[in-house]
Amino acid sequence: MSDNKGDEKPVESKVDQEEKRVGVFVCECGVNIGGVVNTKAVAEYIGTLPGVKVTSVNKFTCSDSGQADIQSKIKEHNLNRVVVAACSPKTHEPTFRACIEEMGLNQYFLEFVNIRDHCSWIHMWEKEKATEKAKDLIRMGTERAKLLEPLQASEVPVTDKALVIGAGVAGMQSALDLADMGFQVYLVEKEPSIGGRMARFDKVFPTNDCSICILGPKMVEVARNKNIKIMSYSEVKAVDGYVGNFNVKIEHKPRYLDVAKCTGCAKCSEVCPVEVPYDFNEGFGTRKAIYVPFPQAVPLRALIDKDNCINCKACAKACQSGAINYDMQTSYTDLNVGVIIGAVGFKTYDPEPRHDFGYGLYDNIITAMEFERLLNAAGPTGGHVVRPSDCKEPIRVGFVNCVGSRDKATNIYCSGVCCMYTIKNAQLLKEKRPETDHTVMYIDIRTPFRAYEESYNRSRNLGVKFLRGRPVEVKEDPVTKNIKVRVEDTLAGEMRNLEFDLLVLATGIVPNEGIGQIQQLLKLSKAADGLLMEAHPKLKPVDTTIDGVFLAGCASGPKDIPYAVSQGSACAGRATILLKNKKAITEGITAVVNPDVCVGCNVCIPMCPFQAIKFDEKAGKANVVKALCKGCGTCVAACPTGALEQSHFKNNQILAQVKNVFKFQEVAV
Amino acid sequence: MSAEAATTTKTDGWEPKIVAFCCNWCSYGGADSAGMGRFQQPASARIIRVMCSGRIDPLHVFNAFLEGADAVLVTGCHIGDCHYVNGNDKTKIKYKYLENVAHELGIEKERLQLNWISASEGEKFANFIRDVTAQIKKLGPSPLKPEGVA
């Protein structure tokens, strides 16, 4: 048990006796810090603190020249502690750790002080106060730096298997890329078929190719790939462990039939007497209680919807392969994987509860997703767009953009895809039936990517009308069931009263159901909008703050298909770094027991959620198993004798900061 | 710059000093997000980073008061979101104890506050600092502040 201590003690004592020679490097971050904080005054003040041998101000400390400055000063002044006062350690700590390590210093001899995000950016108009605060923060950091002790980051082995959660187009891309690189992939999908949302679209912008025609082959490719194990109709129930070594429990919901025997012939559906609204068609038309999810489903297997099954057993008689098993139970699989890719997708905004623009009150108002299914040749109407009230094909069709997007009452963000799919939907119907008349009511039309603006132009050339304005009143004509819209044409500056046979709401992208559960299982952060957070919005768009966990697709914000596919590939690429190296570097920060002080009271043991503290019966003392310790320090705060310490966050290190928040006022006499 | 600074000091007067303990994963990130979103806030808080709010020891909190803190903030991930499973649950329990001791020491309840702030809640972080600062400005300097401390 004292082995851990034994390794470290000689190093510590040697360093402790050494005189502390601190170099403080203040970054101006261009004008981000320099424009607010008087960095010269800060550096001058910090230079007067005991132990500070040199201070330096750089325009960009993270640049090549900035890092070279640190390295040359380490050499010149024989520095043994380095303080960098710049942006956030969450983004730049690794950079400077590597920088000082190159000069032979232990990487944990770096103290990072945040004077940008926590100072200059939030006190932009209080330059003097910001300067004083920067002085305080750096003084705190400098005093802490003097007490820092050397640590070794440890390496952990990485299981060369991956888990992909969500088999939409992003998740499938991740799985395919990883599998093609030779890694075993488990692809978990909560729905009975893979394919995700894209499988439901009719045609996809800007090229208007048939969605399932391009997705279907990819789905089959996933199913045929020997390195991919599809776990459809399954959900992740528990995740344990850490980068390289995640233990995951997968729950398989019962399909009530033997997947190995079922051939997907759908004879069972033919005889089933129960009809329920068909979720795949957005509730239009019906499916049976035993059904194949959709004709291109992968796996092409039926399942029984037990909530609606009446147990008549007609399907069992019809099934020639004897696949039906009414007693099937939920089953579980335990997996061990090195990396996890979360591609949990999205759902479209539901306008029903708020009755946005009359949705849910009047028959002839539908969502774009419903329109999408009506347009689809395999949809409930065989590709004929009809209005729900009388099943007549509409002539005058209105489209309302930004429903559940760019609206303080629902979601403030732009969903990014609605302009394009509305343009596409109007185009498709106009092409099918040129006699139709289309009006798109929008706030702004956003067509940022390749060939998108061209698609917009094409719609206008086809005769689709674009009216800038948001409907202020939507009513139904009680006789004709037509929809009457009052809208301000903000370009012409006049009110318009329009009448439509059908009104289509362009509903935005919102977080998928179950995103909260995945967030908690994977320990990710969720933003105020309910979407998951990436490690860095620009430079680490698919990484998360959890090592070994990546995000692809709409889980981290609205995306169109090319973007989601790119992210799927990006995740596979990032994950491969770990999978191929077969090792990951983890922080050296852990709890450490001082056996001379430990009285074996066992208070710490239940504090640890990772069971990392074991009671050493022979010695009568607590013992921290370093491989299990994640370094949270909760046990340390609980230890009544002070026998436990958290390396890099020792009490004296934290207290050095606490004490140096304040200074005795230099009384001006 | 000096002219502008002079006007701000004249109007703002005394600025309390608040020690904010933030966990690495959530509230520290929340403070970063406040910066990224440029959510302006009083220059009163001095953030001390720990890996988990569970690491925050009564020792740290009361030392901060004894050194001169006008308020101490204990912050962490939302319950259920702890990076270390349930460190913040333990913080919550410990915080009750902290409150009791603070009360016995005659520290007003506004001076010790607990808040759960996620890494994305920059605006919440800024509002929290603004609110606490306003409350403390009303109360004035901490009764435990030693003489001569700024």
JSON list of N, CA and C in Angstrom, two decimals, chain A residues 281-340:
[
{"chain": "A", "resi": 281, "resn": "ASN", "atom": "N", "xyz": [-44.98, 6.81, -40.67]},
{"chain": "A", "resi": 281, "resn": "ASN", "atom": "CA", "xyz": [-45.61, 7.80, -41.56]},
{"chain": "A", "resi": 281, "resn": "ASN", "atom": "C", "xyz": [-46.16, 8.98, -40.78]},
{"chain": "A", "resi": 282, "resn": "GLU", "atom": "N", "xyz": [-45.54, 9.27, -39.64]},
{"chain": "A", "resi": 282, "resn": "GLU", "atom": "CA", "xyz": [-45.96, 10.40, -38.82]},
{"chain": "A", "resi": 282, "resn": "GLU", "atom": "C", "xyz": [-47.43, 10.30, -38.42]},
{"chain": "A", "resi": 283, "resn": "GLY", "atom": "N", "xyz": [-47.88, 9.08, -38.22]},
{"chain": "A", "resi": 283, "resn": "GLY", "atom": "CA", "xyz": [-49.25, 8.88, -37.76]},
{"chain": "A", "resi": 283, "resn": "GLY", "atom": "C", "xyz": [-50.29, 8.83, -38.86]},
{"chain": "A", "resi": 284, "resn": "PHE", "atom": "N", "xyz": [-49.88, 9.06, -40.11]},
{"chain": "A", "resi": 284, "resn": "PHE", "atom": "CA", "xyz": [-50.81, 8.91, -41.23]},
{"chain": "A", "resi": 284, "resn": "PHE", "atom": "C", "xyz": [-50.91, 7.43, -41.58]},
{"chain": "A", "resi": 285, "resn": "GLY", "atom": "N", "xyz": [-52.10, 6.97, -41.93]},
{"chain": "A", "resi": 285, "resn": "GLY", "atom": "CA", "xyz": [-52.26, 5.56, -42.30]},
{"chain": "A", "resi": 285, "resn": "GLY", "atom": "C", "xyz": [-52.09, 4.69, -41.07]},
{"chain": "A", "resi": 286, "resn": "THR", "atom": "N", "xyz": [-52.14, 3.39, -41.28]},
{"chain": "A", "resi": 286, "resn": "THR", "atom": "CA", "xyz": [-52.05, 2.47, -40.14]},
{"chain": "A", "resi": 286, "resn": "THR", "atom": "C", "xyz": [-51.01, 1.39, -40.41]},
{"chain": "A", "resi": 287, "resn": "ARG", "atom": "N", "xyz": [-50.58, 0.80, -39.33]},
{"chain": "A", "resi": 287, "resn": "ARG", "atom": "CA", "xyz": [-49.79, -0.42, -39.40]},
{"chain": "A", "resi": 287, "resn": "ARG", "atom": "C", "xyz": [-50.47, -1.42, -38.49]},
{"chain": "A", "resi": 288, "resn": "LYS", "atom": "N", "xyz": [-49.99, -2.67, -38.51]},
{"chain": "A", "resi": 288, "resn": "LYS", "atom": "CA", "xyz": [-50.57, -3.69, -37.66]},
{"chain": "A", "resi": 288, "resn": "LYS", "atom": "C", "xyz": [-49.83, -3.75, -36.32]},
{"chain": "A", "resi": 289, "resn": "ALA", "atom": "N", "xyz": [-50.36, -4.55, -35.41]},
{"chain": "A", "resi": 289, "resn": "ALA", "atom": "CA", "xyz": [-49.69, -4.71, -34.12]},
{"chain": "A", "resi": 289, "resn": "ALA", "atom": "C", "xyz": [-48.43, -5.56, -34.27]},
{"chain": "A", "resi": 290, "resn": "ILE", "atom": "N", "xyz": [-48.39, -6.42, -35.28]},
{"chain": "A", "resi": 290, "resn": "ILE", "atom": "CA", "xyz": [-47.13, -7.07, -35.64]},
{"chain": "A", "resi": 290, "resn": "ILE", "atom": "C", "xyz": [-46.76, -6.51, -37.01]},
{"chain": "A", "resi": 291, "resn": "TYR", "atom": "N", "xyz": [-45.53, -6.01, -37.11]},
{"chain": "A", "resi": 291, "resn": "TYR", "atom": "CA", "xyz": [-45.20, -5.27, -38.33]},
{"chain": "A", "resi": 291, "resn": "TYR", "atom": "C", "xyz": [-43.70, -5.25, -38.59]},
{"chain": "A", "resi": 292, "resn": "VAL", "atom": "N", "xyz": [-43.36, -5.05, -39.85]},
{"chain": "A", "resi": 292, "resn": "VAL", "atom": "CA", "xyz": [-41.98, -4.75, -40.23]},
{"chain": "A", "resi": 292, "resn": "VAL", "atom": "C", "xyz": [-41.91, -3.23, -40.28]},
{"chain": "A", "resi": 293, "resn": "PRO", "atom": "N", "xyz": [-40.91, -2.62, -39.60]},
{"chain": "A", "resi": 293, "resn": "PRO", "atom": "CA", "xyz": [-40.95, -1.16, -39.43]},
{"chain": "A", "resi": 293, "resn": "PRO", "atom": "C", "xyz": [-41.19, -0.39, -40.74]},
{"chain": "A", "resi": 294, "resn": "PHE", "atom": "N", "xyz": [-40.46, -0.72, -41.79]},
{"chain": "A", "resi": 294, "resn": "PHE", "atom": "CA", "xyz": [-40.72, -0.13, -43.11]},
{"chain": "A", "resi": 294, "resn": "PHE", "atom": "C", "xyz": [-40.04, -1.03, -44.14]},
{"chain": "A", "resi": 295, "resn": "PRO", "atom": "N", "xyz": [-40.40, -0.89, -45.41]},
{"chain": "A", "resi": 295, "resn": "PRO", "atom": "CA", "xyz": [-39.96, -1.90, -46.38]},
{"chain": "A", "resi": 295, "resn": "PRO", "atom": "C", "xyz": [-38.44, -2.06, -46.51]},
{"chain": "A", "resi": 296, "resn": "GLN", "atom": "N", "xyz": [-37.68, -0.97, -46.25]},
{"chain": "A", "resi": 296, "resn": "GLN", "atom": "CA", "xyz": [-36.23, -1.07, -46.40]},
{"chain": "A", "resi": 296, "resn": "GLN", "atom": "C", "xyz": [-35.54, -1.29, -45.05]},
{"chain": "A", "resi": 297, "resn": "ALA", "atom": "N", "xyz": [-36.30, -1.66, -44.02]},
{"chain": "A", "resi": 297, "resn": "ALA", "atom": "CA", "xyz": [-35.74, -1.77, -42.67]},
{"chain": "A", "resi": 297, "resn": "ALA", "atom": "C", "xyz": [-34.55, -2.72, -42.62]},
{"chain": "A", "resi": 298, "resn": "VAL", "atom": "N", "xyz": [-33.59, -2.35, -41.79]},
{"chain": "A", "resi": 298, "resn": "VAL", "atom": "CA", "xyz": [-32.45, -3.23, -41.51]},
{"chain": "A", "resi": 298, "resn": "VAL", "atom": "C", "xyz": [-32.31, -3.29, -40.00]},
{"chain": "A", "resi": 299, "resn": "PRO", "atom": "N", "xyz": [-32.42, -4.45, -39.39]},
{"chain": "A", "resi": 299, "resn": "PRO", "atom": "CA", "xyz": [-32.72, -5.73, -40.00]},
{"chain": "A", "resi": 299, "resn": "PRO", "atom": "C", "xyz": [-34.18, -5.79, -40.48]},
{"chain": "A", "resi": 300, "resn": "LEU", "atom": "N", "xyz": [-34.39, -6.50, -41.57]},
{"chain": "A", "resi": 300, "resn": "LEU", "atom": "CA", "xyz": [-35.73, -6.63, -42.13]},
{"chain": "A", "resi": 300, "resn": "LEU", "atom": "C", "xyz": [-36.45, -7.74, -41.36]},
{"chain": "A", "resi": 301, "resn": "ARG", "atom": "N", "xyz": [-36.90, -7.38, -40.18]},
{"chain": "A", "resi": 301, "resn": "ARG", "atom": "CA", "xyz": [-37.53, -8.35, -39.28]},
{"chain": "A", "resi": 301, "resn": "ARG", "atom": "C", "xyz": [-38.77, -7.70, -38.67]},
{"chain": "A", "resi": 302, "resn": "ALA", "atom": "N", "xyz": [-39.75, -8.52, -38.36]},
{"chain": "A", "resi": 302, "resn": "ALA", "atom": "CA", "xyz": [-40.97, -7.99, -37.76]},
{"chain": "A", "resi": 302, "resn": "ALA", "atom": "C", "xyz": [-40.79, -7.84, -36.25]},
{"chain": "A", "resi": 303, "resn": "LEU", "atom": "N", "xyz": [-41.75, -7.18, -35.62]},
{"chain": "A", "resi": 303, "resn": "LEU", "atom": "CA", "xyz": [-41.80, -7.14, -34.16]},
{"chain": "A", "resi": 303, "resn": "LEU", "atom": "C", "xyz": [-43.24, -6.96, -33.74]},
{"chain": "A", "resi": 304, "resn": "ILE", "atom": "N", "xyz": [-43.53, -7.37, -32.52]},
{"chain": "A", "resi": 304, "resn": "ILE", "atom": "CA", "xyz": [-44.89, -7.20, -32.01]},
{"chain": "A", "resi": 304, "resn": "ILE", "atom": "C", "xyz": [-44.91, -6.00, -31.07]},
{"chain": "A", "resi": 305, "resn": "ASP", "atom": "N", "xyz": [-45.87, -5.13, -31.32]},
{"chain": "A", "resi": 305, "resn": "ASP", "atom": "CA", "xyz": [-46.09, -3.97, -30.45]},
{"chain": "A", "resi": 305, "resn": "ASP", "atom": "C", "xyz": [-47.04, -4.45, -29.36]},
{"chain": "A", "resi": 306, "resn": "LYS", "atom": "N", "xyz": [-46.46, -4.86, -28.21]},
{"chain": "A", "resi": 306, "resn": "LYS", "atom": "CA", "xyz": [-47.25, -5.52, -27.16]},
{"chain": "A", "resi": 306, "resn": "LYS", "atom": "C", "xyz": [-48.32, -4.63, -26.57]},
{"chain": "A", "resi": 307, "resn": "ASP", "atom": "N", "xyz": [-48.09, -3.31, -26.62]},
{"chain": "A", "resi": 307, "resn": "ASP", "atom": "CA", "xyz": [-49.08, -2.39, -26.06]},
{"chain": "A", "resi": 307, "resn": "ASP", "atom": "C", "xyz": [-50.42, -2.50, -26.80]},
{"chain": "A", "resi": 308, "resn": "ASN", "atom": "N", "xyz": [-50.35, -2.86, -28.08]},
{"chain": "A", "resi": 308, "resn": "ASN", "atom": "CA", "xyz": [-51.58, -2.92, -28.87]},
{"chain": "A", "resi": 308, "resn": "ASN", "atom": "C", "xyz": [-52.00, -4.34, -29.25]},
{"chain": "A", "resi": 309, "resn": "CYS", "atom": "N", "xyz": [-51.14, -5.33, -28.99]},
{"chain": "A", "resi": 309, "resn": "CYS", "atom": "CA", "xyz": [-51.44, -6.73, -29.35]},
{"chain": "A", "resi": 309, "resn": "CYS", "atom": "C", "xyz": [-52.60, -7.24, -28.50]},
{"chain": "A", "resi": 310, "resn": "ILE", "atom": "N", "xyz": [-53.52, -7.97, -29.13]},
{"chain": "A", "resi": 310, "resn": "ILE", "atom": "CA", "xyz": [-54.67, -8.47, -28.37]},
{"chain": "A", "resi": 310, "resn": "ILE", "atom": "C", "xyz": [-54.54, -9.97, -28.10]},
{"chain": "A", "resi": 311, "resn": "ASN", "atom": "N", "xyz": [-53.34, -10.50, -28.37]},
{"chain": "A", "resi": 311, "resn": "ASN", "atom": "CA", "xyz": [-53.06, -11.90, -28.07]},
{"chain": "A", "resi": 311, "resn": "ASN", "atom": "C", "xyz": [-53.98, -12.89, -28.79]},
{"chain": "A", "resi": 312, "resn": "CYS", "atom": "N", "xyz": [-54.37, -12.57, -30.02]},
{"chain": "A", "resi": 312, "resn": "CYS", "atom": "CA", "xyz": [-55.24, -13.49, -30.75]},
{"chain": "A", "resi": 312, "resn": "CYS", "atom": "C", "xyz": [-54.46, -14.65, -31.35]},
{"chain": "A", "resi": 313, "resn": "LYS", "atom": "N", "xyz": [-53.15, -14.47, -31.41]},
{"chain": "A", "resi": 313, "resn": "LYS", "atom": "CA", "xyz": [-52.23, -15.51, -31.88]},
{"chain": "A", "resi": 313, "resn": "LYS", "atom": "C", "xyz": [-52.40, -15.87, -33.36]},
{"chain": "A", "resi": 314, "resn": "ALA", "atom": "N", "xyz": [-53.05, -14.99, -34.11]},
{"chain": "A", "resi": 314, "resn": "ALA", "atom": "CA", "xyz": [-53.20, -15.23, -35.55]},
{"chain": "A", "resi": 314, "resn": "ALA", "atom": "C", "xyz": [-51.84, -15.23, -36.23]},
{"chain": "A", "resi": 315, "resn": "CYS", "atom": "N", "xyz": [-50.94, -14.36, -35.75]},
{"chain": "A", "resi": 315, "resn": "CYS", "atom": "CA", "xyz": [-49.63, -14.26, -36.39]},
{"chain": "A", "resi": 315, "resn": "CYS", "atom": "C", "xyz": [-48.84, -15.55, -36.24]},
{"chain": "A", "resi": 316, "resn": "ALA", "atom": "N", "xyz": [-48.96, -16.18, -35.07]},
{"chain": "A", "resi": 316, "resn": "ALA", "atom": "CA", "xyz": [-48.21, -17.41, -34.84]},
{"chain": "A", "resi": 316, "resn": "ALA", "atom": "C", "xyz": [-48.62, -18.49, -35.84]},
{"chain": "A", "resi": 317, "resn": "LYS", "atom": "N", "xyz": [-49.92, -18.51, -36.17]},
{"chain": "A", "resi": 317, "resn": "LYS", "atom": "CA", "xyz": [-50.41, -19.51, -37.13]},
{"chain": "A", "resi": 317, "resn": "LYS", "atom": "C", "xyz": [-49.92, -19.17, -38.54]},
{"chain": "A", "resi": 318, "resn": "ALA", "atom": "N", "xyz": [-49.86, -17.85, -38.84]},
{"chain": "A", "resi": 318, "resn": "ALA", "atom": "CA", "xyz": [-49.47, -17.44, -40.19]},
{"chain": "A", "resi": 318, "resn": "ALA", "atom": "C", "xyz": [-47.98, -17.59, -40.44]},
{"chain": "A", "resi": 319, "resn": "CYS", "atom": "N", "xyz": [-47.18, -17.50, -39.39]},
{"chain": "A", "resi": 319, "resn": "CYS", "atom": "CA", "xyz": [-45.72, -17.51, -39.56]},
{"chain": "A", "resi": 319, "resn": "CYS", "atom": "C", "xyz": [-45.24, -18.90, -39.94]},
{"chain": "A", "resi": 320, "resn": "GLN", "atom": "N", "xyz": [-44.69, -19.02, -41.16]},
{"chain": "A", "resi": 320, "resn": "GLN", "atom": "CA", "xyz": [-44.26, -20.33, -41.63]},
{"chain": "A", "resi": 320, "resn": "GLN", "atom": "C", "xyz": [-42.95, -20.79, -41.00]},
{"chain": "A", "resi": 321, "resn": "SER", "atom": "N", "xyz": [-42.17, -19.81, -40.51]},
{"chain": "A", "resi": 321, "resn": "SER", "atom": "CA", "xyz": [-40.88, -20.23, -39.93]},
{"chain": "A", "resi": 321, "resn": "SER", "atom": "C", "xyz": [-40.97, -20.41, -38.42]},
{"chain": "A", "resi": 322, "resn": "GLY", "atom": "N", "xyz": [-42.14, -20.22, -37.86]},
{"chain": "A", "resi": 322, "resn": "GLY", "atom": "CA", "xyz": [-42.32, -20.44, -36.42]},
{"chain": "A", "resi": 322, "resn": "GLY", "atom": "C", "xyz": [-41.48, -19.50, -35.57]},
{"chain": "A", "resi": 323, "resn": "ALA", "atom": "N", "xyz": [-41.41, -18.26, -36.00]},
{"chain": "A", "resi": 323, "resn": "ALA", "atom": "CA", "xyz": [-40.51, -17.32, -35.31]},
{"chain": "A", "resi": 323, "resn": "ALA", "atom": "C", "xyz": [-41.16, -16.69, -34.08]},
{"chain": "A", "resi": 324, "resn": "ILE", "atom": "N", "xyz": [-42.49, -16.68, -34.05]},
{"chain": "A", "resi": 324, "resn": "ILE", "atom": "CA", "xyz": [-43.19, -15.94, -32.99]},
{"chain": "A", "resi": 324, "resn": "ILE", "atom": "C", "xyz": [-42.95, -16.57, -31.61]},
{"chain": "A", "resi": 325, "resn": "ASN", "atom": "N", "xyz": [-42.65, -15.69, -30.64]},
{"chain": "A", "resi": 325, "resn": "ASN", "atom": "CA", "xyz": [-42.42, -16.15, -29.27]},
{"chain": "A", "resi": 325, "resn": "ASN", "atom": "C", "xyz": [-42.99, -15.11, -28.32]},
{"chain": "A", "resi": 326, "resn": "TYR", "atom": "N", "xyz": [-44.22, -15.38, -27.86]},
{"chain": "A", "resi": 326, "resn": "TYR", "atom": "CA", "xyz": [-44.92, -14.38, -27.04]},
{"chain": "A", "resi": 326, "resn": "TYR", "atom": "C", "xyz": [-44.30, -14.21, -25.67]},
{"chain": "A", "resi": 327, "resn": "ASP", "atom": "N", "xyz": [-43.47, -15.16, -25.26]},
{"chain": "A", "resi": 327, "resn": "ASP", "atom": "CA", "xyz": [-42.92, -15.10, -23.90]},
{"chain": "A", "resi": 327, "resn": "ASP", "atom": "C", "xyz": [-41.53, -14.48, -23.84]},
{"chain": "A", "resi": 328, "resn": "MET", "atom": "N", "xyz": [-41.14, -13.90, -24.94]},
{"chain": "A", "resi": 328, "resn": "MET", "atom": "CA", "xyz": [-39.79, -13.33, -24.98]},
{"chain": "A", "resi": 328, "resn": "MET", "atom": "C", "xyz": [-39.60, -12.29, -23.87]},
{"chain": "A", "resi": 329, "resn": "GLN", "atom": "N", "xyz": [-38.42, -12.31, -23.26]},
{"chain": "A", "resi": 329, "resn": "GLN", "atom": "CA", "xyz": [-38.12, -11.38, -22.16]},
{"chain": "A", "resi": 329, "resn": "GLN", "atom": "C", "xyz": [-37.06, -10.37, -22.61]},
{"chain": "A", "resi": 330, "resn": "THR", "atom": "N", "xyz": [-37.01, -9.29, -21.87]},
{"chain": "A", "resi": 330, "resn": "THR", "atom": "CA", "xyz": [-35.94, -8.32, -22.07]},
{"chain": "A", "resi": 330, "resn": "THR", "atom": "C", "xyz": [-34.61, -9.01, -21.77]},
{"chain": "A", "resi": 331, "resn": "SER", "atom": "N", "xyz": [-33.62, -8.81, -22.63]},
{"chain": "A", "resi": 331, "resn": "SER", "atom": "CA", "xyz": [-32.32, -9.43, -22.35]},
{"chain": "A", "resi": 331, "resn": "SER", "atom": "C", "xyz": [-31.24, -8.35, -22.32]},
{"chain": "A", "resi": 332, "resn": "TYR", "atom": "N", "xyz": [-30.09, -8.73, -21.82]},
{"chain": "A", "resi": 332, "resn": "TYR", "atom": "CA", "xyz": [-29.03, -7.75, -21.64]},
{"chain": "A", "resi": 332, "resn": "TYR", "atom": "C", "xyz": [-27.71, -8.27, -22.19]},
{"chain": "A", "resi": 333, "resn": "THR", "atom": "N", "xyz": [-26.88, -7.37, -22.66]},
{"chain": "A", "resi": 333, "resn": "THR", "atom": "CA", "xyz": [-25.52, -7.74, -23.07]},
{"chain": "A", "resi": 333, "resn": "THR", "atom": "C", "xyz": [-24.56, -6.80, -22.37]},
{"chain": "A", "resi": 334, "resn": "ASP", "atom": "N", "xyz": [-23.47, -7.35, -21.87]},
{"chain": "A", "resi": 334, "resn": "ASP", "atom": "CA", "xyz": [-22.43, -6.51, -21.28]},
{"chain": "A", "resi": 334, "resn": "ASP", "atom": "C", "xyz": [-21.30, -6.37, -22.29]},
{"chain": "A", "resi": 335, "resn": "LEU", "atom": "N", "xyz": [-20.91, -5.14, -22.54]},
{"chain": "A", "resi": 335, "resn": "LEU", "atom": "CA", "xyz": [-19.84, -4.90, -23.51]},
{"chain": "A", "resi": 335, "resn": "LEU", "atom": "C", "xyz": [-18.66, -4.23, -22.82]},
{"chain": "A", "resi": 336, "resn": "ASN", "atom": "N", "xyz": [-17.49, -4.48, -23.37]},
{"chain": "A", "resi": 336, "resn": "ASN", "atom": "CA", "xyz": [-16.32, -3.73, -22.93]},
{"chain": "A", "resi": 336, "resn": "ASN", "atom": "C", "xyz": [-15.77, -3.04, -24.16]},
{"chain": "A", "resi": 337, "resn": "VAL", "atom": "N", "xyz": [-15.76, -1.73, -24.14]},
{"chain": "A", "resi": 337, "resn": "VAL", "atom": "CA", "xyz": [-15.28, -0.98, -25.32]},
{"chain": "A", "resi": 337, "resn": "VAL", "atom": "C", "xyz": [-14.28, 0.09, -24.89]},
{"chain": "A", "resi": 338, "resn": "GLY", "atom": "N", "xyz": [-13.48, 0.51, -25.85]},
{"chain": "A", "resi": 338, "resn": "GLY", "atom": "CA", "xyz": [-12.46, 1.53, -25.56]},
{"chain": "A", "resi": 338, "resn": "GLY", "atom": "C", "xyz": [-12.97, 2.94, -25.77]},
{"chain": "A", "resi": 339, "resn": "VAL", "atom": "N", "xyz": [-13.87, 3.10, -26.74]},
{"chain": "A", "resi": 339, "resn": "VAL", "atom": "CA", "xyz": [-14.40, 4.43, -27.04]},
{"chain": "A", "resi": 339, "resn": "VAL", "atom": "C", "xyz": [-15.92, 4.37, -27.24]},
{"chain": "A", "resi": 340, "resn": "ILE", "atom": "N", "xyz": [-16.57, 5.50, -27.05]},
{"chain": "A", "resi": 340, "resn": "ILE", "atom": "CA", "xyz": [-18.02, 5.58, -27.26]},
{"chain": "A", "resi": 340, "resn": "ILE", "atom": "C", "xyz": [-18.32, 6.79, -28.15]}
]
